[in-house]
Amino acid sequence: MGDWDNLPRRDGSYYVVKSLADNLLRYYDIVGVDKLCYEETPDEWQWQVVDSTEYILGYERIEATADYHGRKWIVWFSPEIPISNGPWKFGSLPGLILEASTDDGKYSFVATGMQQTTKAIGSVYLVDEYEKTIRKSFLKSKRAYLDNPLGSINAQMGGDITISGNSSETIFASSNVVDLIETDYK
């Protein structure tokens, strides 16, 4: 049998790669048939530390809040783990962010465990196939795709793909049903 752990694969819909050496964050995702990426600096967070503590995974954690690109975030970080980082784009607190959620509860990240490893972090699969763009253009493209996936794919492919069946069924995901994690593209 082969080494399944080292086979390249997409494990999710997007990748966020943080480069501490370059002070850059690179975001990779697919919109319809297009693979897109953009870069930004990860220092935009303006945290307000709240006088509230709890425990997660045995670590004391402290609450902080911030508004970021259209959403209010509530996070819990642990100064016992002196790493100024966290999931997704989070960072710039004096400890590892172990939990984060939007104030409306639509998005959340929760640490369920930690382990030390010597395994190197590999690069994004087929990284050279991603076209560079800027953040707001990416978000507008993603929203347009979610609003009308068939129209977006037809425009990208120059085709005329249709779906037959009950025309009253909707295949769209409007922003009042589900919006992007960052909403300042509007």
Tab-separated table of C-alpha atoms in Angstrom, residues 20 27 29 38 44 56 58 70 75 87-88 105 140 155 159 181:
chain	number	residue	atom	x	y	z
A	20	LEU	CA	5.918	35.017	9.635
A	27	TYR	CA	-5.382	33.080	0.916
A	29	ASP	CA	-9.689	29.370	-2.796
A	38	TYR	CA	-4.432	37.018	-2.769
A	44	GLU	CA	-5.178	44.766	10.867
A	56	ILE	CA	-10.219	25.382	27.238
A	58	GLY	CA	-6.807	22.877	30.324
A	70	GLY	CA	-17.559	43.584	8.299
A	75	VAL	CA	-12.105	35.217	20.558
A	87	PRO	CA	-6.908	29.853	13.083
A	88	TRP	CA	-7.899	31.514	9.812
A	105	GLY	CA	-22.821	32.802	15.563
A	140	LYS	CA	-16.936	40.014	-5.101
A	155	ALA	CA	-19.266	33.049	-18.147
A	159	GLY	CA	-20.621	27.626	-22.357
A	181	ILE	CA	-16.904	35.392	6.310
